[in-house]
Amino acid sequence: MQRELPSLRMLVMGGEAMSPADRSYWMKRVRLMNEYGIAECAVASTIRDVSDVEHRDIGFPISVVTWIVVQNDHETLVVIGAIGELLIEGPSVGREYLDNPEATRRAFIEQPGWLRAVRDGKPSWVYKTGDLVQYNKDGSLNFIGRKDSQIKIRGQRFELEEVEHHLRQMDEIEEVPAVVAAPSDRQKQPYLVAFIVPRGRKSFCVHSANALIMHPTEEFRHLAGAIQSKLHLTFPAHMVPSIYLPLSRMTKTSSDKVDRCSLKEEVGKWFWSDLQAYSVSNTARRAPSTKVEQRLQRVWSQILGITLNSIGVEDSFFHLGGDSITAMQVVVEARSRGLEHSIQDINQLISIEAIARKIGVLPSNIAQPLVQDEVTDELFGLTPIQEFFFEMYPEGTRRFNQNILVHFQRQVADSDVERAAIRLVQNHATLRARYSLQKDGLWKQFLAGYSKQCFCFRVPKVNSVQEIRHIIGQSQTSLDQEHGPVFTVDLFDHNGQQSLFMIGHHLVLDLVSWRIVLADMEAMILDPQHEPQLTMSFQIWARLQAEYGARHLEPPPVHQLCSLDESSMRKFWGAENTANTGGDCKTRLMRLNEQLTNKLFGPYSRALDVEPVELLHAAILFSSVRTFPQRPAPCIFGEAHGRESWDVSIDVTRTIGWFNTLWPVAAQVSRFDSLETVARTVQQARRAMEMHGWKHFTSIYHNTQQEKRSAGTHLMEITFNYAGKFQQVEQDGALFRMEPMATQSLFDGAGELGRWAMLEINSVILKGMLEFHVTYNQGTDEARVLTPWMDNLVKCLEDLASSYA
């Protein structure tokens, strides 16, 4: 085409969404502009030079004003970065559709309430485009797609064209006429069908006279399986077709376009049982067929606490009850059995079959992770979460602890427990950390060398439960971040029941660390010769993370993330006249029984294709907007384990320390949304935050601009943390049994400490039951806001679980 237009210098593309191929071809030859406009407003409403940006960037508005609102609720603006429907305001907006009042009413709307406030009552015209967009960092608009062209599978909306585009990139495929969502009377959900023309199709399929869809051979099913595996690396499960149909010829309309309607009608004629001949997966769980698959299956069974028979090689790790924390435990256990793979492999490949394929044959030697020795008595910098802590408490505090109480399932010698505790502190230097306030007002940390005084081990004599509680209270006030200890162990023996109480300052450990502590203590008590597996030291990791941030991470944009300011937030919860401190709070427990918990995290999460943390987050948000329809949805800050790796050589899966990240989940929803829609929105928002919020949170403190942006100066409304399952203390034969959180809280802090949020929600699965622990200000109006919301949350979870009996 350029030969026909040799003097062409600038090309403006509009009318249809620009494709990657369009951008790739033309940007090398001319100045390429991406233009967005609609007939109801103006041919050009936004425009952008796309030489240095993605093809979906439609730029900035010209002669109009653009707004982004929540889908199906134009009375609510989305937060920056969230996906919503584009509204256009200005003199170029049309007035109506001729002789079509119903369509006019839906699209040409009166000013929403928020716009009337902005315009101070002056009228203006607004058009709902039906297009989904989101803001980029520079304020330009990113085009996502048509709201009404998206399809919905298992509660998830997405563009079929995106799946088709990726299929066309595969060498095995000559052409992809279409991907369609076929309804089925035999299933509750529609299913995705991919029509493909495979290369060398004569060898793959049996051609029948005049048949549009050819009969598959084993070779074709193998080909379809390979295609499906590749798609799983790119898309979540709901976007991956379950049926692949080989075509003998292309079907076209009179305008020479793919005839999607006839393809959809064709597949609608088939019985579901007939289509199963084209399916690449069996309904029955497939057993392992290689030694690698067998070993992985045993690892999953051990870590997840489920039987071998319940684990098929094609099953999703997350649908079996796994989460990001247990994924780390799987990686560690698998490595000890000679199976080297990463957390990223589990996140991306999901199944035993795919992971085993990457691992290949069993290695002759077990690979060892990169471990570097710590340097004692040498100051080094804080990690982002530690920086956040000292922002909140500039003078530090001796009482900001995590503690755990476990009971022994069988009698052990006191000396064996003491020996194990000593070796634990010797092996994990972070349990000997100290913190020092420097002359410049900044805190630093260092690792003390091992000595008998660097931690505390006691075996107090007790005659009653009251005495145990008294000693636990003493231990909770005994830690000292500056001079030590930061970790203590108390061994009790009351009426023949041995119990172990361990407490550490939160600066030195987190929930993942406690799993390591429990595993190492159990192994070393039972086997004095056991050598705990170590990974990269916390000290080295902290230094490498700071260096990486300074070179590669840009400071995060400054956004107003909370839907209410602090004054309005306090007023809403009824706590405007109460100090928001640890001593001024209460905690409520709600629990789902084992049967409902299993249903919730089994059939329902599989149907929606969401991870447990995403489902729980969605339930919290859904119950909030349904309970409080008069106010905007709250911004919930997610907590993640923070052990993300930016380099394959970095492994902290068995490192003790405080790694957590804290990040805002920009999931904008309204009271009109179904739970499935809320779950999809939460899933998209959580997964859009790279590396589970690690990049965002780290870049606040370590970035290329060498500037630190405070993360701890604004009160958050809600924080949410899902701790997953503590399978290692619930398995048959385990040495420890954990005390329920209802009777022994995991966190312990000084009463005068300011709290981070109005509501702190912590959830965990213990003894097969989902528990929610909601901590709130004691001034909260419980009858007006807290009780109705918690009642709705419980009802929401129970209804979900019951609906998938």
PDB file of C-alpha atoms in Angstrom, residues 350-476:
ATOM      1  CA  ILE A 350      -1.281 -24.908  37.361  1.00  0.00           C
ATOM      2  CA  SER A 351      -1.380 -28.690  36.839  1.00  0.00           C
ATOM      3  CA  ILE A 352       0.938 -31.570  37.705  1.00  0.00           C
ATOM      4  CA  GLU A 353       1.029 -32.617  34.059  1.00  0.00           C
ATOM      5  CA  ALA A 354       2.240 -29.224  32.835  1.00  0.00           C
ATOM      6  CA  ILE A 355       4.745 -28.759  35.662  1.00  0.00           C
ATOM      7  CA  ALA A 356       6.135 -32.277  35.194  1.00  0.00           C
ATOM      8  CA  ARG A 357       6.526 -31.594  31.481  1.00  0.00           C
ATOM      9  CA  LYS A 358       8.693 -28.575  32.280  1.00  0.00           C
ATOM     10  CA  ILE A 359      10.732 -30.436  34.890  1.00  0.00           C
ATOM     11  CA  GLY A 360      11.381 -33.247  32.415  1.00  0.00           C
ATOM     12  CA  VAL A 361      13.424 -36.204  33.631  1.00  0.00           C
ATOM     13  CA  LEU A 362      14.474 -36.637  37.233  1.00  0.00           C
ATOM     14  CA  PRO A 363      17.878 -35.030  37.916  1.00  0.00           C
ATOM     15  CA  SER A 364      20.704 -37.142  39.305  1.00  0.00           C
ATOM     16  CA  ASN A 365      21.557 -34.471  41.883  1.00  0.00           C
ATOM     17  CA  ILE A 366      19.136 -32.361  43.889  1.00  0.00           C
ATOM     18  CA  ALA A 367      19.669 -28.685  43.063  1.00  0.00           C
ATOM     19  CA  GLN A 368      20.468 -26.460  45.996  1.00  0.00           C
ATOM     20  CA  PRO A 369      19.088 -22.914  46.271  1.00  0.00           C
ATOM     21  CA  LEU A 370      21.432 -19.956  46.333  1.00  0.00           C
ATOM     22  CA  VAL A 371      22.345 -19.400  49.997  1.00  0.00           C
ATOM     23  CA  GLN A 372      24.689 -16.655  51.162  1.00  0.00           C
ATOM     24  CA  ASP A 373      25.988 -16.302  54.688  1.00  0.00           C
ATOM     25  CA  GLU A 374      24.777 -13.388  56.793  1.00  0.00           C
ATOM     26  CA  VAL A 375      27.186 -10.814  58.156  1.00  0.00           C
ATOM     27  CA  THR A 376      26.602 -10.178  61.868  1.00  0.00           C
ATOM     28  CA  ASP A 377      26.811  -6.815  63.631  1.00  0.00           C
ATOM     29  CA  GLU A 378      26.668  -4.899  60.336  1.00  0.00           C
ATOM     30  CA  LEU A 379      23.945  -2.311  59.769  1.00  0.00           C
ATOM     31  CA  PHE A 380      21.700  -2.691  56.727  1.00  0.00           C
ATOM     32  CA  GLY A 381      18.572  -0.997  55.450  1.00  0.00           C
ATOM     33  CA  LEU A 382      14.956  -1.744  56.197  1.00  0.00           C
ATOM     34  CA  THR A 383      12.584  -3.521  53.840  1.00  0.00           C
ATOM     35  CA  PRO A 384       9.452  -1.666  52.612  1.00  0.00           C
ATOM     36  CA  ILE A 385       7.116  -3.203  55.195  1.00  0.00           C
ATOM     37  CA  GLN A 386       9.605  -2.371  57.962  1.00  0.00           C
ATOM     38  CA  GLU A 387       9.804   1.195  56.625  1.00  0.00           C
ATOM     39  CA  PHE A 388       6.024   1.316  56.780  1.00  0.00           C
ATOM     40  CA  PHE A 389       6.138   0.125  60.403  1.00  0.00           C
ATOM     41  CA  PHE A 390       8.496   2.909  61.487  1.00  0.00           C
ATOM     42  CA  GLU A 391       6.408   5.476  59.584  1.00  0.00           C
ATOM     43  CA  MET A 392       3.469   4.431  61.709  1.00  0.00           C
ATOM     44  CA  TYR A 393       5.532   4.279  64.920  1.00  0.00           C
ATOM     45  CA  PRO A 394       8.576   6.591  64.584  1.00  0.00           C
ATOM     46  CA  GLU A 395       9.841   5.699  68.072  1.00  0.00           C
ATOM     47  CA  GLY A 396       9.320   1.997  67.460  1.00  0.00           C
ATOM     48  CA  THR A 397       7.465  -0.210  69.908  1.00  0.00           C
ATOM     49  CA  ARG A 398       8.436  -3.242  71.919  1.00  0.00           C
ATOM     50  CA  ARG A 399       5.001  -4.808  71.653  1.00  0.00           C
ATOM     51  CA  PHE A 400       3.989  -5.434  68.059  1.00  0.00           C
ATOM     52  CA  ASN A 401       4.104  -9.202  68.015  1.00  0.00           C
ATOM     53  CA  GLN A 402       2.911 -12.368  66.368  1.00  0.00           C
ATOM     54  CA  ASN A 403       2.555 -15.391  68.579  1.00  0.00           C
ATOM     55  CA  ILE A 404       1.424 -18.962  68.232  1.00  0.00           C
ATOM     56  CA  LEU A 405       0.263 -21.569  70.768  1.00  0.00           C
ATOM     57  CA  VAL A 406       0.427 -25.256  69.865  1.00  0.00           C
ATOM     58  CA  HIS A 407      -0.233 -28.414  71.862  1.00  0.00           C
ATOM     59  CA  PHE A 408       1.855 -31.560  71.551  1.00  0.00           C
ATOM     60  CA  GLN A 409       0.071 -34.645  70.266  1.00  0.00           C
ATOM     61  CA  ARG A 410       2.511 -36.870  72.142  1.00  0.00           C
ATOM     62  CA  GLN A 411       4.967 -36.452  75.007  1.00  0.00           C
ATOM     63  CA  VAL A 412       8.503 -35.230  74.225  1.00  0.00           C
ATOM     64  CA  ALA A 413      11.549 -34.468  76.385  1.00  0.00           C
ATOM     65  CA  ASP A 414      12.055 -30.845  77.456  1.00  0.00           C
ATOM     66  CA  SER A 415      15.692 -31.085  76.366  1.00  0.00           C
ATOM     67  CA  ASP A 416      14.671 -32.078  72.818  1.00  0.00           C
ATOM     68  CA  VAL A 417      12.474 -28.985  72.554  1.00  0.00           C
ATOM     69  CA  GLU A 418      15.215 -26.712  73.902  1.00  0.00           C
ATOM     70  CA  ARG A 419      17.785 -28.166  71.534  1.00  0.00           C
ATOM     71  CA  ALA A 420      15.445 -27.629  68.578  1.00  0.00           C
ATOM     72  CA  ALA A 421      14.757 -24.016  69.625  1.00  0.00           C
ATOM     73  CA  ILE A 422      18.506 -23.291  69.912  1.00  0.00           C
ATOM     74  CA  ARG A 423      19.195 -24.732  66.481  1.00  0.00           C
ATOM     75  CA  LEU A 424      16.248 -22.789  65.045  1.00  0.00           C
ATOM     76  CA  VAL A 425      17.720 -19.481  66.217  1.00  0.00           C
ATOM     77  CA  GLN A 426      21.214 -20.506  65.098  1.00  0.00           C
ATOM     78  CA  ASN A 427      19.991 -21.361  61.595  1.00  0.00           C
ATOM     79  CA  HIS A 428      17.661 -18.390  61.098  1.00  0.00           C
ATOM     80  CA  ALA A 429      19.627 -15.255  61.891  1.00  0.00           C
ATOM     81  CA  THR A 430      16.604 -12.948  61.512  1.00  0.00           C
ATOM     82  CA  LEU A 431      15.393 -14.256  64.885  1.00  0.00           C
ATOM     83  CA  ARG A 432      18.475 -12.498  66.297  1.00  0.00           C
ATOM     84  CA  ALA A 433      17.830  -9.145  64.560  1.00  0.00           C
ATOM     85  CA  ARG A 434      18.217  -5.824  66.374  1.00  0.00           C
ATOM     86  CA  TYR A 435      17.077  -2.336  65.345  1.00  0.00           C
ATOM     87  CA  SER A 436      18.957   0.913  65.881  1.00  0.00           C
ATOM     88  CA  LEU A 437      17.803   4.535  65.522  1.00  0.00           C
ATOM     89  CA  GLN A 438      20.539   6.518  63.782  1.00  0.00           C
ATOM     90  CA  LYS A 439      21.496  10.164  64.305  1.00  0.00           C
ATOM     91  CA  ASP A 440      19.765  11.133  61.053  1.00  0.00           C
ATOM     92  CA  GLY A 441      16.482   9.842  62.474  1.00  0.00           C
ATOM     93  CA  LEU A 442      16.407   6.717  60.315  1.00  0.00           C
ATOM     94  CA  TRP A 443      16.173   3.183  61.651  1.00  0.00           C
ATOM     95  CA  LYS A 444      18.606   0.472  60.585  1.00  0.00           C
ATOM     96  CA  GLN A 445      18.862  -3.199  61.478  1.00  0.00           C
ATOM     97  CA  PHE A 446      21.658  -5.670  62.154  1.00  0.00           C
ATOM     98  CA  LEU A 447      22.001  -9.346  63.022  1.00  0.00           C
ATOM     99  CA  ALA A 448      23.453 -10.229  66.407  1.00  0.00           C
ATOM    100  CA  GLY A 449      25.767 -13.212  66.658  1.00  0.00           C
ATOM    101  CA  TYR A 450      24.395 -16.290  68.381  1.00  0.00           C
ATOM    102  CA  SER A 451      24.673 -16.538  72.144  1.00  0.00           C
ATOM    103  CA  LYS A 452      22.527 -18.032  74.889  1.00  0.00           C
ATOM    104  CA  GLN A 453      21.261 -14.552  75.668  1.00  0.00           C
ATOM    105  CA  CYS A 454      20.103 -13.739  72.114  1.00  0.00           C
ATOM    106  CA  PHE A 455      16.711 -15.335  72.687  1.00  0.00           C
ATOM    107  CA  CYS A 456      14.716 -16.676  75.612  1.00  0.00           C
ATOM    108  CA  PHE A 457      13.708 -20.303  76.274  1.00  0.00           C
ATOM    109  CA  ARG A 458      11.782 -21.137  79.465  1.00  0.00           C
ATOM    110  CA  VAL A 459      10.119 -24.175  81.025  1.00  0.00           C
ATOM    111  CA  PRO A 460       8.040 -22.575  83.803  1.00  0.00           C
ATOM    112  CA  LYS A 461       6.238 -24.704  86.364  1.00  0.00           C
ATOM    113  CA  VAL A 462       2.482 -24.146  86.159  1.00  0.00           C
ATOM    114  CA  ASN A 463      -0.470 -25.479  88.132  1.00  0.00           C
ATOM    115  CA  SER A 464      -3.382 -23.865  86.328  1.00  0.00           C
ATOM    116  CA  VAL A 465      -4.506 -22.400  83.039  1.00  0.00           C
ATOM    117  CA  GLN A 466      -4.536 -18.978  84.728  1.00  0.00           C
ATOM    118  CA  GLU A 467      -0.811 -19.288  85.434  1.00  0.00           C
ATOM    119  CA  ILE A 468      -0.161 -20.178  81.782  1.00  0.00           C
ATOM    120  CA  ARG A 469      -2.065 -17.080  80.672  1.00  0.00           C
ATOM    121  CA  HIS A 470      -0.107 -14.937  83.145  1.00  0.00           C
ATOM    122  CA  ILE A 471       3.232 -16.181  81.799  1.00  0.00           C
ATOM    123  CA  ILE A 472       2.067 -15.685  78.215  1.00  0.00           C
ATOM    124  CA  GLY A 473       1.228 -12.088  79.162  1.00  0.00           C
ATOM    125  CA  GLN A 474       4.738 -11.629  80.578  1.00  0.00           C
ATOM    126  CA  SER A 475       6.312 -12.981  77.402  1.00  0.00           C
ATOM    127  CA  GLN A 476       4.212 -10.632  75.269  1.00  0.00           C
TER     128      GLN A 476
END
